[in-house]
PDB file of C-alpha atoms in Angstrom:
ATOM      1  CA  MET C  11      15.950-166.020 -42.051  1.00 89.00           C
ATOM      2  CA  LYS C  12      19.968-164.994 -41.474  1.00 95.00           C
ATOM      3  CA  PHE C  13      22.690-166.995 -43.305  1.00 97.00           C
ATOM      4  CA  PHE C  14      26.341-166.423 -44.072  1.00 97.00           C
ATOM      5  CA  LYS C  15      27.413-167.175 -47.513  1.00 98.00           C
ATOM      6  CA  TYR C  16      31.170-168.367 -47.121  1.00 97.00           C
ATOM      7  CA  HIS C  17      33.390-169.573 -51.054  1.00 96.00           C
ATOM      8  CA  ALA C  18      37.197-171.719 -51.064  1.00 94.00           C
ATOM      9  CA  LEU C  19      38.634-173.829 -53.719  1.00 94.00           C
ATOM     10  CA  GLY C  20      35.667-173.257 -55.658  1.00 94.00           C
ATOM     11  CA  ASN C  21      32.347-174.019 -54.124  1.00 96.00           C
ATOM     12  CA  ASP C  22      30.298-172.307 -51.880  1.00 98.00           C
ATOM     13  CA  TYR C  23      28.153-173.663 -48.818  1.00 98.00           C
ATOM     14  CA  VAL C  24      25.138-171.481 -46.579  1.00 99.00           C
ATOM     15  CA  VAL C  25      26.146-171.249 -43.424  1.00 99.00           C
ATOM     16  CA  ILE C  26      23.724-171.173 -40.882  1.00 98.00           C
ATOM     17  CA  ASP C  27      23.312-170.865 -36.804  1.00 98.00           C
ATOM     18  CA  PRO C  28      20.706-172.671 -35.313  1.00 97.00           C
ATOM     19  CA  LYS C  29      20.304-170.266 -32.813  1.00 96.00           C
ATOM     20  CA  ASP C  30      19.215-168.149 -36.251  1.00 95.00           C
ATOM     21  CA  VAL C  31      15.463-170.612 -36.826  1.00 94.00           C
ATOM     22  CA  PRO C  32      13.367-171.033 -34.971  1.00 90.00           C
ATOM     23  CA  ALA C  33      12.250-175.071 -35.895  1.00 93.00           C
ATOM     24  CA  PRO C  34      15.058-177.924 -37.425  1.00 93.00           C
ATOM     25  CA  LEU C  35      15.349-177.501 -41.774  1.00 96.00           C
ATOM     26  CA  THR C  36      13.780-179.986 -43.565  1.00 97.00           C
ATOM     27  CA  GLN C  37      14.928-181.288 -46.599  1.00 98.00           C
ATOM     28  CA  ALA C  38      12.870-179.421 -48.646  1.00 98.00           C
ATOM     29  CA  GLN C  39      13.695-176.202 -46.988  1.00 97.00           C
ATOM     30  CA  ILE C  40      17.840-177.171 -47.569  1.00 98.00           C
ATOM     31  CA  ARG C  41      17.349-177.772 -51.375  1.00 98.00           C
ATOM     32  CA  ALA C  42      15.097-174.119 -51.816  1.00 98.00           C
ATOM     33  CA  ILE C  43      18.217-172.450 -50.475  1.00 97.00           C
ATOM     34  CA  CYS C  44      20.785-174.330 -52.302  1.00 98.00           C
ATOM     35  CA  HIS C  45      18.433-174.416 -55.484  1.00 97.00           C
ATOM     36  CA  ARG C  46      20.845-172.298 -57.875  1.00 94.00           C
ATOM     37  CA  ASN C  47      17.705-170.251 -60.154  1.00 93.00           C
ATOM     38  CA  PHE C  48      15.479-169.827 -56.701  1.00 92.00           C
ATOM     39  CA  GLY C  49      17.265-170.329 -53.646  1.00 92.00           C
ATOM     40  CA  VAL C  50      20.119-168.193 -52.707  1.00 95.00           C
ATOM     41  CA  GLY C  51      22.463-170.691 -54.347  1.00 96.00           C
ATOM     42  CA  SER C  52      25.488-173.383 -53.482  1.00 98.00           C
ATOM     43  CA  ASP C  53      27.366-176.404 -53.112  1.00 98.00           C
ATOM     44  CA  GLY C  54      25.427-177.072 -49.653  1.00 98.00           C
ATOM     45  CA  LEU C  55      24.016-175.768 -46.116  1.00 99.00           C
ATOM     46  CA  LEU C  56      26.481-175.783 -43.055  1.00 99.00           C
ATOM     47  CA  LEU C  57      24.414-175.860 -39.727  1.00 98.00           C
ATOM     48  CA  GLY C  58      26.254-174.833 -36.252  1.00 98.00           C
ATOM     49  CA  PRO C  59      27.806-174.093 -34.312  1.00 98.00           C
ATOM     50  CA  LEU C  60      26.299-176.605 -32.191  1.00 97.00           C
ATOM     51  CA  SER C  61      27.744-178.869 -28.872  1.00 97.00           C
ATOM     52  CA  SER C  62      29.394-181.820 -28.752  1.00 97.00           C
ATOM     53  CA  GLU C  63      30.602-183.799 -25.733  1.00 97.00           C
ATOM     54  CA  ARG C  64      33.129-184.869 -28.275  1.00 97.00           C
ATOM     55  CA  ALA C  65      34.564-181.261 -29.071  1.00 98.00           C
ATOM     56  CA  ARG C  66      34.980-177.897 -29.051  1.00 98.00           C
ATOM     57  CA  PHE C  67      32.134-177.731 -31.985  1.00 98.00           C
ATOM     58  CA  ALA C  68      29.674-179.766 -33.076  1.00 98.00           C
ATOM     59  CA  LEU C  69      28.441-179.457 -37.384  1.00 98.00           C
ATOM     60  CA  ARG C  70      25.351-180.586 -39.992  1.00 98.00           C
ATOM     61  CA  ILE C  71      27.060-180.477 -43.223  1.00 99.00           C
ATOM     62  CA  PHE C  72      24.124-180.927 -45.934  1.00 99.00           C
ATOM     63  CA  ASN C  73      24.665-181.572 -49.622  1.00 98.00           C
ATOM     64  CA  PRO C  74      22.316-179.065 -51.796  1.00 98.00           C
ATOM     65  CA  ASP C  75      19.501-182.395 -52.651  1.00 98.00           C
ATOM     66  CA  GLY C  76      18.944-181.959 -48.698  1.00 98.00           C
ATOM     67  CA  SER C  77      20.781-184.920 -47.462  1.00 98.00           C
ATOM     68  CA  GLU C  78      23.139-184.380 -44.742  1.00 98.00           C
ATOM     69  CA  ALA C  79      26.987-185.451 -45.923  1.00 98.00           C
ATOM     70  CA  GLU C  80      29.258-186.791 -43.421  1.00 97.00           C
ATOM     71  CA  LYS C  81      31.868-184.123 -43.814  1.00 96.00           C
ATOM     72  CA  SER C  82      33.778-181.792 -46.855  1.00 96.00           C
ATOM     73  CA  GLY C  83      36.515-180.696 -46.784  1.00 96.00           C
ATOM     74  CA  ASN C  84      36.172-177.301 -48.246  1.00 97.00           C
ATOM     75  CA  GLY C  85      32.681-177.402 -45.651  1.00 98.00           C
ATOM     76  CA  LEU C  86      35.023-177.144 -43.265  1.00 98.00           C
ATOM     77  CA  ARG C  87      37.480-174.790 -44.362  1.00 96.00           C
ATOM     78  CA  ILE C  88      34.437-172.685 -44.352  1.00 97.00           C
ATOM     79  CA  PHE C  89      33.225-173.644 -41.339  1.00 98.00           C
ATOM     80  CA  SER C  90      36.284-173.014 -39.328  1.00 97.00           C
ATOM     81  CA  ARG C  91      36.201-169.828 -40.891  1.00 95.00           C
ATOM     82  CA  TYR C  92      32.788-168.170 -39.552  1.00 97.00           C
ATOM     83  CA  LEU C  93      33.897-169.386 -36.566  1.00 97.00           C
ATOM     84  CA  TRP C  94      36.807-167.120 -37.018  1.00 94.00           C
ATOM     85  CA  ASP C  95      34.504-164.184 -38.540  1.00 94.00           C
ATOM     86  CA  ARG C  96      32.531-164.750 -35.718  1.00 95.00           C
ATOM     87  CA  GLN C  97      34.813-164.239 -33.053  1.00 95.00           C
ATOM     88  CA  LEU C  98      33.475-167.556 -31.717  1.00 96.00           C
ATOM     89  CA  VAL C  99      36.673-168.966 -31.917  1.00 93.00           C
ATOM     90  CA  ARG C 100      40.591-168.272 -31.487  1.00 89.00           C
ATOM     91  CA  ASP C 101      43.177-170.589 -30.721  1.00 88.00           C
ATOM     92  CA  GLU C 102      44.961-171.672 -33.863  1.00 86.00           C
ATOM     93  CA  GLN C 103      43.527-175.479 -32.961  1.00 95.00           C
ATOM     94  CA  PHE C 104      40.474-176.515 -32.190  1.00 97.00           C
ATOM     95  CA  THR C 105      37.710-179.564 -32.712  1.00 98.00           C
ATOM     96  CA  ILE C 106      35.666-179.699 -34.846  1.00 99.00           C
ATOM     97  CA  ASP C 107      32.917-183.445 -33.905  1.00 99.00           C
ATOM     98  CA  THR C 108      30.756-184.076 -37.986  1.00 98.00           C
ATOM     99  CA  PRO C 109      28.634-187.240 -38.541  1.00 97.00           C
ATOM    100  CA  GLY C 110      32.053-188.644 -40.399  1.00 97.00           C
ATOM    101  CA  GLY C 111      33.965-188.384 -36.920  1.00 98.00           C
ATOM    102  CA  VAL C 112      35.994-185.718 -35.085  1.00 98.00           C
ATOM    103  CA  VAL C 113      37.847-183.163 -37.051  1.00 98.00           C
ATOM    104  CA  GLN C 114      41.308-181.703 -36.037  1.00 97.00           C
ATOM    105  CA  SER C 115      41.059-177.646 -37.797  1.00 97.00           C
ATOM    106  CA  ARG C 116      44.059-175.223 -37.381  1.00 91.00           C
ATOM    107  CA  VAL C 117      43.123-171.343 -38.305  1.00 88.00           C
ATOM    108  CA  LEU C 118      46.540-169.924 -39.982  1.00 87.00           C
ATOM    109  CA  ASP C 119      47.550-166.023 -40.863  1.00 77.00           C
ATOM    110  CA  GLY C 120      44.401-164.462 -38.772  1.00 64.00           C
ATOM    111  CA  GLY C 121      41.645-166.391 -40.976  1.00 64.00           C
ATOM    112  CA  ARG C 122      42.893-168.460 -43.850  1.00 67.00           C
ATOM    113  CA  ALA C 123      41.536-172.432 -42.656  1.00 65.00           C
TER     114      ALA C 123
END
């Protein structure tokens, strides 16, 4: 499985594009990926980009126990940088749809979110 790991302000997240997984991830798989001793180790998992009718991108955010979160400030910061790094966005501002609502993201200084 292809993934990326990013750090932001004391948090680290694994970012996975849903196109890179053959089937939806289970809670057990997310727990295993996030496990610090036996997996990649992270504060959570970000699954995206997904399509959305409400925003330019959609994102699912998972806690290390496999439960889904509504929002994560550092998770959104990381996902914004991921989109920039993968050249999926070049606009200074764009929207991200999360379970907690649509968030306006802004990229500064060539990629700093």
